[in-house]
CSV table of C-alpha atoms and ligand atoms in Angstrom, one decimal:
chain,number,residue,atom,x,y,z
A,27,MET,CA,41.9,-7.9,4.9
A,28,THR,CA,38.4,-6.3,4.7
A,29,GLN,CA,35.8,-5.6,7.3
A,30,ARG,CA,32.4,-7.3,6.4
A,31,SER,CA,29.0,-7.3,8.1
A,32,VAL,CA,27.8,-10.8,8.8
A,33,ILE,CA,24.2,-11.6,9.7
A,34,LEU,CA,24.4,-13.3,13.1
A,35,GLY,CA,20.7,-13.8,13.6
A,36,CYS,CA,17.2,-13.0,12.4
A,37,GLY,CA,14.0,-12.3,14.3
A,38,HIS,CA,10.4,-11.6,13.4
A,39,TYR,CA,7.1,-10.7,14.9
A,40,LEU,CA,3.6,-10.8,13.5
A,41,PRO,CA,0.6,-9.6,15.4
A,42,ARG,CA,-1.9,-12.3,16.4
A,43,ASN,CA,-4.8,-10.6,14.6
A,44,VAL,CA,-5.2,-12.1,11.1
A,45,TRP,CA,-7.6,-10.6,8.5
A,46,THR,CA,-8.4,-12.7,5.4
A,47,ASN,CA,-9.5,-11.1,2.2
A,48,ASP,CA,-13.0,-12.3,3.1
A,49,ASP,CA,-12.7,-10.5,6.4
A,50,LEU,CA,-12.1,-7.2,4.6
A,51,ARG,CA,-15.2,-7.8,2.5
A,52,ALA,CA,-17.1,-8.5,5.6
A,53,ARG,CA,-15.8,-5.1,6.9
A,54,GLY,CA,-17.5,-3.5,3.9
A,55,VAL,CA,-14.6,-3.2,1.4
A,56,ASP,CA,-16.0,-3.6,-2.1
A,57,THR,CA,-13.6,-6.4,-3.2
A,58,THR,CA,-13.4,-10.1,-3.6
A,59,ASP,CA,-10.9,-12.8,-2.4
A,60,GLU,CA,-10.5,-13.8,-6.1
A,61,TRP,CA,-9.5,-10.2,-7.3
A,62,ILE,CA,-7.0,-9.7,-4.5
A,63,GLN,CA,-5.3,-13.1,-4.9
A,64,GLN,CA,-5.2,-12.9,-8.7
A,65,ARG,CA,-3.8,-9.4,-8.8
A,66,THR,CA,-1.5,-9.5,-5.8
A,67,GLY,CA,-1.1,-13.0,-4.4
A,68,ILE,CA,-2.4,-11.8,-1.0
A,69,LYS,CA,-4.5,-14.2,1.0
A,70,GLN,CA,-4.4,-12.5,4.4
A,71,ARG,CA,-2.5,-9.9,6.5
A,72,HIS,CA,-1.7,-9.5,10.2
A,73,ALA,CA,-3.0,-6.4,11.9
A,74,ALA,CA,-1.7,-4.9,15.2
A,75,THR,CA,-4.2,-5.0,18.0
A,76,GLU,CA,-5.5,-1.7,19.3
A,77,ASN,CA,-2.8,-1.5,22.0
A,78,GLU,CA,0.1,-2.7,19.9
A,79,LYS,CA,2.5,0.0,18.7
A,80,THR,CA,5.2,-0.2,16.1
A,81,SER,CA,7.8,-0.3,18.9
A,82,ASP,CA,6.1,-3.4,20.4
A,83,LEU,CA,6.4,-5.2,17.1
A,84,ALA,CA,10.0,-4.1,16.8
A,85,ILE,CA,11.0,-5.1,20.3
A,86,ALA,CA,9.6,-8.6,19.9
A,87,ALA,CA,11.5,-9.1,16.6
A,88,ALA,CA,14.6,-7.6,18.1
A,89,ARG,CA,14.6,-9.9,21.1
A,90,MET,CA,14.3,-13.0,18.8
A,91,ALA,CA,17.1,-11.7,16.5
A,92,LEU,CA,19.4,-11.2,19.6
A,93,HIS,CA,18.5,-14.7,20.9
A,94,ASN,CA,19.2,-16.3,17.5
A,95,ALA,CA,22.5,-14.3,17.2
A,96,GLY,CA,23.6,-15.5,20.6
A,97,ILE,CA,24.5,-12.0,21.8
A,98,THR,CA,23.0,-9.7,24.5
A,99,ALA,CA,21.8,-6.2,24.2
A,100,ASP,CA,24.8,-4.8,26.1
A,101,GLN,CA,27.0,-6.0,23.2
A,102,LEU,CA,25.2,-3.8,20.7
A,103,ASP,CA,26.7,-0.6,19.5
A,104,GLY,CA,23.5,0.7,18.0
A,105,ILE,CA,20.1,0.2,16.5
A,106,VAL,CA,18.9,1.4,13.1
A,107,LEU,CA,15.2,1.0,12.7
A,108,ALA,CA,13.3,1.5,9.5
A,109,THR,CA,9.7,2.6,9.8
A,110,THR,CA,7.0,4.8,8.1
A,111,THR,CA,4.7,4.4,11.1
A,112,PRO,CA,6.7,5.5,14.1
A,113,ASP,CA,5.0,5.5,17.5
A,114,CYS,CA,5.4,9.3,17.7
A,115,THR,CA,6.4,12.0,15.3
A,116,PHE,CA,9.5,12.2,17.5
A,117,PRO,CA,11.7,10.8,19.1
A,118,ALA,CA,12.7,7.9,17.0
A,119,THR,CA,10.9,4.6,17.6
A,120,ALA,CA,14.4,3.0,17.8
A,121,VAL,CA,15.0,4.6,21.3
A,122,LYS,CA,12.0,2.8,22.7
A,123,VAL,CA,13.5,-0.4,21.4
A,124,GLN,CA,16.8,0.6,23.0
A,125,ALA,CA,15.2,1.2,26.4
A,126,ALA,CA,13.1,-2.0,26.3
A,127,LEU,CA,16.2,-4.0,25.5
A,128,GLY,CA,18.0,-2.5,28.5
A,129,MET,CA,20.7,-1.0,26.3
A,130,THR,CA,22.3,2.0,28.0
A,131,ARG,CA,25.0,2.9,25.5
A,132,GLY,CA,25.4,3.3,21.8
A,133,PHE,CA,22.9,5.0,19.5
A,134,ALA,CA,19.4,4.4,18.2
A,135,PHE,CA,17.7,6.2,15.3
A,136,ASP,CA,15.1,5.7,12.7
A,137,VAL,CA,15.4,5.6,8.9
A,138,GLN,CA,12.4,6.5,6.7
A,139,SER,CA,12.3,5.2,3.2
A,140,VAL,CA,9.0,3.5,3.3
A,141,CYS,CA,9.1,0.1,1.6
A,142,SER,CA,12.8,0.5,0.8
A,143,GLY,CA,13.5,1.4,4.5
A,144,PHE,CA,15.0,-1.9,5.6
A,145,LEU,CA,17.6,-1.9,2.7
A,146,TYR,CA,18.4,1.7,3.5
A,147,ALA,CA,18.8,0.8,7.2
A,148,LEU,CA,20.9,-2.2,6.4
A,149,SER,CA,23.1,-0.1,4.1
A,150,VAL,CA,23.7,2.5,6.9
A,151,ALA,CA,24.5,-0.1,9.5
A,152,ASN,CA,26.8,-1.9,7.1
A,153,ASN,CA,28.7,1.3,6.5
A,154,PHE,CA,29.2,1.7,10.3
A,155,ILE,CA,30.6,-1.8,10.5
A,156,ILE,CA,32.9,-1.8,7.4
A,157,THR,CA,34.4,1.6,8.5
A,158,GLY,CA,35.2,0.1,11.9
A,159,GLN,CA,32.8,2.3,13.9
A,160,ALA,CA,30.6,-0.5,15.2
A,161,LYS,CA,31.0,-4.2,16.0
A,162,HIS,CA,27.4,-5.3,16.6
A,163,LEU,CA,24.3,-3.5,15.2
A,164,LEU,CA,20.6,-4.3,15.3
A,165,VAL,CA,18.7,-3.5,12.1
A,166,ILE,CA,14.9,-3.5,12.2
A,167,GLY,CA,12.1,-3.0,9.8
A,168,ALA,CA,8.8,-2.5,11.7
A,169,GLU,CA,5.4,-1.2,10.6
A,170,THR,CA,1.8,-0.7,11.6
A,171,LEU,CA,0.7,0.2,8.0
A,172,THR,CA,-2.9,-0.7,8.7
A,173,ARG,CA,-3.1,2.6,10.6
A,174,LEU,CA,-2.5,4.5,7.4
A,175,LEU,CA,-5.3,2.9,5.4
A,176,ASN,CA,-8.4,4.5,4.0
A,177,TRP,CA,-11.0,1.7,4.2
A,178,HIS,CA,-13.1,3.4,1.5
A,179,ASP,CA,-10.2,3.1,-1.0
A,180,ARG,CA,-10.2,-0.5,-2.2
A,181,THR,CA,-7.3,0.1,-4.5
A,182,THR,CA,-4.9,0.4,-1.5
A,183,CYS,CA,-6.6,-0.9,1.7
A,184,VAL,CA,-6.4,-4.5,0.6
A,185,LEU,CA,-2.7,-4.4,0.0
A,186,PHE,CA,-1.0,-3.8,3.4
A,187,GLY,CA,-0.3,-5.5,6.7
A,188,ASP,CA,1.6,-5.1,10.0
A,189,GLY,CA,4.7,-6.8,11.3
A,190,ALA,CA,8.4,-6.5,12.1
A,191,GLY,CA,11.6,-8.2,11.1
A,192,ALA,CA,15.1,-7.7,12.5
A,193,VAL,CA,18.7,-8.8,12.0
A,194,VAL,CA,21.8,-8.6,14.1
A,195,LEU,CA,24.9,-7.6,12.2
A,196,GLY,CA,28.4,-8.5,13.5
A,197,ALA,CA,31.8,-7.4,12.2
A,198,ALA,CA,33.9,-10.1,10.6
A,199,THR,CA,37.2,-10.1,8.7
A,200,GLY,CA,37.1,-11.0,5.0
A,201,THR,CA,39.5,-11.3,2.2
A,202,GLY,CA,37.8,-8.7,0.1
A,203,THR,CA,36.6,-11.1,-2.5
A,204,VAL,CA,33.0,-12.2,-3.3
A,205,ALA,CA,33.7,-15.5,-1.5
A,206,ASP,CA,33.6,-13.6,1.8
A,207,ARG,CA,30.6,-14.2,4.1
A,208,GLY,CA,28.4,-11.2,4.8
A,209,ILE,CA,27.1,-8.2,3.0
A,210,LEU,CA,29.0,-7.9,-0.3
A,211,SER,CA,27.4,-4.6,-1.4
A,212,THR,CA,24.3,-2.5,-1.1
A,213,HIS,CA,22.8,-0.2,-3.8
A,214,LEU,CA,20.3,2.5,-3.0
A,215,HIS,CA,18.4,4.9,-5.3
A,216,SER,CA,15.5,7.3,-5.3
A,217,ASP,CA,13.8,9.6,-7.7
A,218,GLY,CA,11.8,12.4,-6.0
A,219,ARG,CA,10.1,13.4,-9.3
A,220,THR,CA,7.9,10.4,-8.7
A,221,HIS,CA,6.8,11.5,-5.2
A,222,ASP,CA,3.1,11.8,-6.2
A,223,LEU,CA,2.8,8.2,-7.4
A,224,LEU,CA,2.8,6.9,-3.8
A,225,TYR,CA,2.4,9.2,-0.7
A,226,THR,CA,0.2,10.0,2.3
A,227,ASN,CA,-2.1,13.0,2.1
A,228,GLY,CA,-0.9,14.2,5.5
A,229,GLY,CA,2.2,14.8,7.6
A,230,PRO,CA,3.4,16.7,10.7
A,231,GLY,CA,5.0,19.4,8.6
A,232,SER,CA,2.1,20.0,6.2
A,233,ASN,CA,-1.4,19.6,7.6
A,234,GLY,CA,-0.6,18.1,11.0
A,235,GLN,CA,-2.4,14.9,10.1
A,236,VAL,CA,-1.1,11.4,9.6
A,237,GLY,CA,-2.9,11.0,6.3
A,238,THR,CA,-3.7,7.9,4.4
A,239,ILE,CA,-2.0,6.0,1.6
A,240,GLN,CA,-2.6,7.3,-2.0
A,241,MET,CA,-1.2,5.3,-4.8
A,242,GLU,CA,-1.2,5.2,-8.6
A,243,GLY,CA,-0.8,1.4,-8.5
A,244,LYS,CA,-0.3,0.8,-12.3
A,245,GLU,CA,2.4,3.4,-12.6
A,246,VAL,CA,4.2,2.2,-9.5
A,247,PHE,CA,4.0,-1.4,-10.9
A,248,LYS,CA,5.7,-0.3,-14.1
A,249,HIS,CA,8.5,1.6,-12.3
A,250,ALA,CA,9.0,-1.4,-10.0
A,251,VAL,CA,9.6,-3.9,-12.8
A,252,THR,CA,12.1,-1.5,-14.6
A,253,ARG,CA,14.0,-0.2,-11.5
A,254,LEU,CA,14.3,-3.5,-9.8
A,255,ALA,CA,15.8,-5.1,-12.9
A,256,GLU,CA,18.3,-2.2,-13.2
A,257,VAL,CA,19.4,-2.3,-9.6
A,258,VAL,CA,19.8,-6.1,-9.6
A,259,ASP,CA,22.1,-5.8,-12.7
A,260,GLU,CA,24.0,-3.0,-10.9
A,261,ALA,CA,24.5,-5.2,-7.8
A,262,LEU,CA,25.7,-8.2,-9.9
A,263,ASN,CA,28.0,-6.0,-12.0
A,264,ALA,CA,29.5,-4.3,-9.0
A,265,ASN,CA,30.6,-7.7,-7.7
A,266,HIS,CA,31.5,-9.3,-11.1
A,267,LEU,CA,28.8,-11.9,-10.5
A,268,ASN,CA,26.2,-13.4,-12.8
A,269,LYS,CA,22.6,-14.1,-12.3
A,270,SER,CA,23.4,-17.8,-12.2
A,271,ASP,CA,25.4,-17.2,-9.1
A,272,ILE,CA,22.3,-16.2,-7.1
A,273,ASP,CA,21.0,-18.9,-4.8
A,274,TRP,CA,18.1,-17.1,-3.2
A,275,LEU,CA,15.9,-14.1,-4.1
A,276,ILE,CA,14.5,-12.3,-1.0
A,277,PRO,CA,12.3,-9.6,-2.6
A,278,HIS,CA,10.0,-6.9,-1.2
A,279,GLN,CA,6.6,-8.4,-1.0
A,280,ALA,CA,4.4,-5.8,-2.8
A,281,ASN,CA,2.9,-7.9,-5.5
A,282,GLU,CA,3.4,-11.6,-6.4
A,283,ARG,CA,3.4,-10.7,-10.1
A,284,ILE,CA,6.4,-8.3,-9.6
A,285,ILE,CA,8.2,-11.0,-7.6
A,286,LEU,CA,7.6,-13.7,-10.2
A,287,ALA,CA,8.7,-11.3,-13.0
A,288,MET,CA,12.0,-10.8,-11.2
A,289,ALA,CA,12.5,-14.5,-10.6
A,290,GLU,CA,11.9,-15.0,-14.3
A,291,LYS,CA,14.5,-12.3,-15.2
A,292,LEU,CA,17.0,-14.1,-13.0
A,293,SER,CA,16.0,-17.5,-14.3
A,294,LEU,CA,15.4,-18.6,-10.7
A,295,PRO,CA,12.8,-21.3,-10.0
A,296,THR,CA,10.1,-20.2,-7.6
A,297,ASP,CA,11.4,-22.6,-4.9
A,298,ARG,CA,14.5,-20.3,-4.7
A,299,VAL,CA,12.4,-17.2,-4.0
A,300,ILE,CA,11.1,-16.4,-0.6
A,301,ILE,CA,7.4,-15.5,-1.1
A,302,THR,CA,5.5,-14.4,2.0
A,303,ILE,CA,3.1,-12.0,0.5
A,304,GLY,CA,0.2,-14.5,0.6
A,305,GLU,CA,0.4,-14.6,4.4
A,306,HIS,CA,1.9,-11.1,5.3
A,307,ALA,CA,0.7,-8.8,2.5
A,308,ASN,CA,2.8,-5.7,2.0
A,309,THR,CA,4.4,-4.8,5.3
A,310,SER,CA,6.6,-2.0,3.9
A,311,ALA,CA,9.9,-1.7,5.7
A,312,ALA,CA,9.2,-5.0,7.5
A,313,SER,CA,8.7,-7.0,4.3
A,314,VAL,CA,12.3,-7.9,3.4
A,315,PRO,CA,13.4,-8.7,7.0
A,316,LEU,CA,10.3,-10.8,7.6
A,317,ALA,CA,11.0,-12.8,4.4
A,318,LEU,CA,14.7,-13.2,5.5
A,319,ALA,CA,13.6,-14.4,8.9
A,320,HIS,CA,11.1,-16.8,7.3
A,321,GLY,CA,13.9,-18.3,5.1
A,322,GLN,CA,16.3,-18.6,8.0
A,323,GLN,CA,13.6,-20.2,10.3
A,324,LYS,CA,12.9,-22.8,7.6
A,325,ASN,CA,16.7,-23.5,7.3
A,326,LYS,CA,16.6,-22.6,3.6
A,327,PHE,CA,19.9,-20.7,3.4
A,328,LYS,CA,23.1,-22.8,3.5
A,329,PRO,CA,26.5,-21.3,4.4
A,330,GLY,CA,28.2,-19.8,1.4
A,331,GLN,CA,25.0,-19.3,-0.6
A,332,LEU,CA,24.4,-16.0,-2.3
A,333,LEU,CA,21.3,-14.0,-1.3
A,334,LEU,CA,19.9,-11.1,-3.3
A,335,LEU,CA,17.6,-8.7,-1.4
A,336,GLU,CA,15.7,-6.1,-3.5
A,337,THR,CA,13.0,-3.6,-2.8
A,338,MET,CA,10.9,-0.7,-4.3
A,339,GLY,CA,8.8,1.8,-2.5
A,340,ALA,CA,7.5,5.3,-2.2
A,341,GLY,CA,9.8,8.1,-3.1
A,342,LEU,CA,10.0,6.4,-5.4
A,343,SER,CA,13.0,4.6,-3.8
A,344,TRP,CA,14.6,1.3,-4.5
A,345,GLY,CA,17.6,-0.8,-3.7
A,346,ALA,CA,19.4,-4.1,-3.6
A,347,ALA,CA,21.9,-6.0,-1.5
A,348,LEU,CA,24.0,-9.1,-2.1
A,349,ILE,CA,24.8,-11.2,0.9
A,350,ARG,CA,26.9,-14.3,1.2
A,351,TRP,CA,25.2,-16.4,3.9
B,267,UT7,O1,5.3,-1.4,-1.8
B,267,UT7,C1,5.4,-0.2,-2.6
B,267,UT7,C2,5.4,-0.6,-4.0
B,267,UT7,N1,4.1,-0.9,-4.4
B,267,UT7,C3,3.9,-1.6,-5.5
B,267,UT7,O2,4.8,-2.1,-6.1
B,267,UT7,C4,2.4,-1.8,-6.0
B,267,UT7,C5,2.4,-1.8,-7.5
B,267,UT7,N2,1.1,-1.9,-8.0
B,267,UT7,C6,0.3,-3.1,-7.9
B,267,UT7,O3,0.7,-4.0,-7.3
B,267,UT7,C7,-1.0,-3.1,-8.7
B,267,UT7,O4,-1.0,-2.0,-9.6
B,267,UT7,C8,-2.2,-3.1,-7.9
B,267,UT7,C9,-2.4,-4.5,-7.1
B,267,UT7,C10,-2.2,-2.0,-6.9
B,267,UT7,C11,-3.5,-3.0,-8.7
B,267,UT7,O5,-3.5,-4.0,-9.7
B,267,UT7,P1,-3.8,-3.7,-11.3
B,267,UT7,O6,-3.8,-4.9,-12.0
B,267,UT7,O7,-2.8,-2.6,-11.6
B,267,UT7,O8,-5.3,-3.1,-11.2
B,267,UT7,P2,-5.9,-1.7,-11.6
B,267,UT7,O9,-5.5,-0.7,-10.6
B,267,UT7,O10,-5.6,-1.4,-13.0
B,267,UT7,O11,-7.4,-2.0,-11.5
B,267,UT7,C12,-8.1,-2.9,-12.3
B,267,UT7,C13,-9.5,-2.9,-12.0
B,267,UT7,C14,-10.2,-1.6,-11.9
B,267,UT7,O12,-11.5,-1.7,-12.4
B,267,UT7,P3,-11.9,-1.2,-13.9
B,267,UT7,O13,-11.5,0.2,-13.9
B,267,UT7,O14,-11.1,-2.1,-14.8
B,267,UT7,O15,-13.4,-1.5,-13.9
B,267,UT7,C15,-10.2,-1.3,-10.4
B,267,UT7,O16,-11.3,-0.4,-10.0
B,267,UT7,O17,-9.7,-3.5,-10.7
B,267,UT7,C16,-10.5,-2.7,-9.8
B,267,UT7,N3,-10.0,-2.8,-8.5
B,267,UT7,C17,-10.5,-3.7,-7.6
B,267,UT7,N4,-11.5,-4.6,-7.7
B,267,UT7,C18,-11.7,-5.4,-6.6
B,267,UT7,C19,-9.0,-2.1,-7.8
B,267,UT7,N5,-8.9,-2.5,-6.6
B,267,UT7,C20,-9.8,-3.5,-6.4
B,267,UT7,C21,-10.1,-4.3,-5.3
B,267,UT7,N6,-11.1,-5.3,-5.5
B,267,UT7,N7,-9.5,-4.3,-4.1
């Protein structure tokens, strides 16, 4: 018998403010709706209101995930929250979620791996569960990325949005085969030599500033296509599965062209790919759990289907997970 982590419920939260591509143009960004849609697939993005913090987004998504999972906060053993935009430099944004949920035991901490953050958090949480150290965990990806944008840099400011997605993981017993429900495996990678392809020009330990996003978009694009293909093969090989076994692709939403290239590599029709970039833009650590919550809400995933989650972000960092729904 094997311990598995099963997704008991998903939740999401998107701020009420919506900025279309034309709204950005109206704000003075030298761009067009046509350029943004053609190059990225983005039509609009949600933006946190002035008083909304990353923790507010995370709390709303967490409450929905708990409700959908049918468990209460006092049953949770911990919270792992992925974010690049914490409310404060410290403590972790996760402890604010813990307090807001009325959870007085267990642990809560943040994971920072930018756009790969949710898969890193999911992997950490999965390891707590499969080693028997936790029964129920809340895993969140939450971001207020619009706070890190330089509105004079059209090559980055049109790409990002705010939001939060969450899942509740529960311990289940499996047979140890790929027929088990739950997370079959997770695969994480990073390569610090590519740090300067995507970073913020500020930080608490350098210049004391928050900084804004700096990106060599074309280079990141090339790495994304190669690395994602590699990590997907790694995940399939580790489970002795074939690409034809995949029912759903839940990719990081950075660029629709990258998403469609992955779908083509997997020979998956686009109606088997969750694509939310048009409405959400790139929400970094929130992107994969938002896409997952979207799929669940639309009742797309059927019990026993195989889901492939993949992501690529600053670091550069990348990863994949295979989940039997
Ligand atoms: O989530 C983390 C991982 N991130 C990613 O995976 C992002 C990967 N990169 C990308 O998605 C793409 O590289 C971008 C969407 C960022 C850029 O698309 P691109 O096709 O690589 O465009 P480019 O940077 O080569 O720029 C092409 C042209 C340039 O003009 P010239 O030099 O050809 O005259 C840019 O100045 O498009 C221009 N441009 C814009 N024009 C209108 C760049 N940004 C804009 C803009 N509006 N917002």
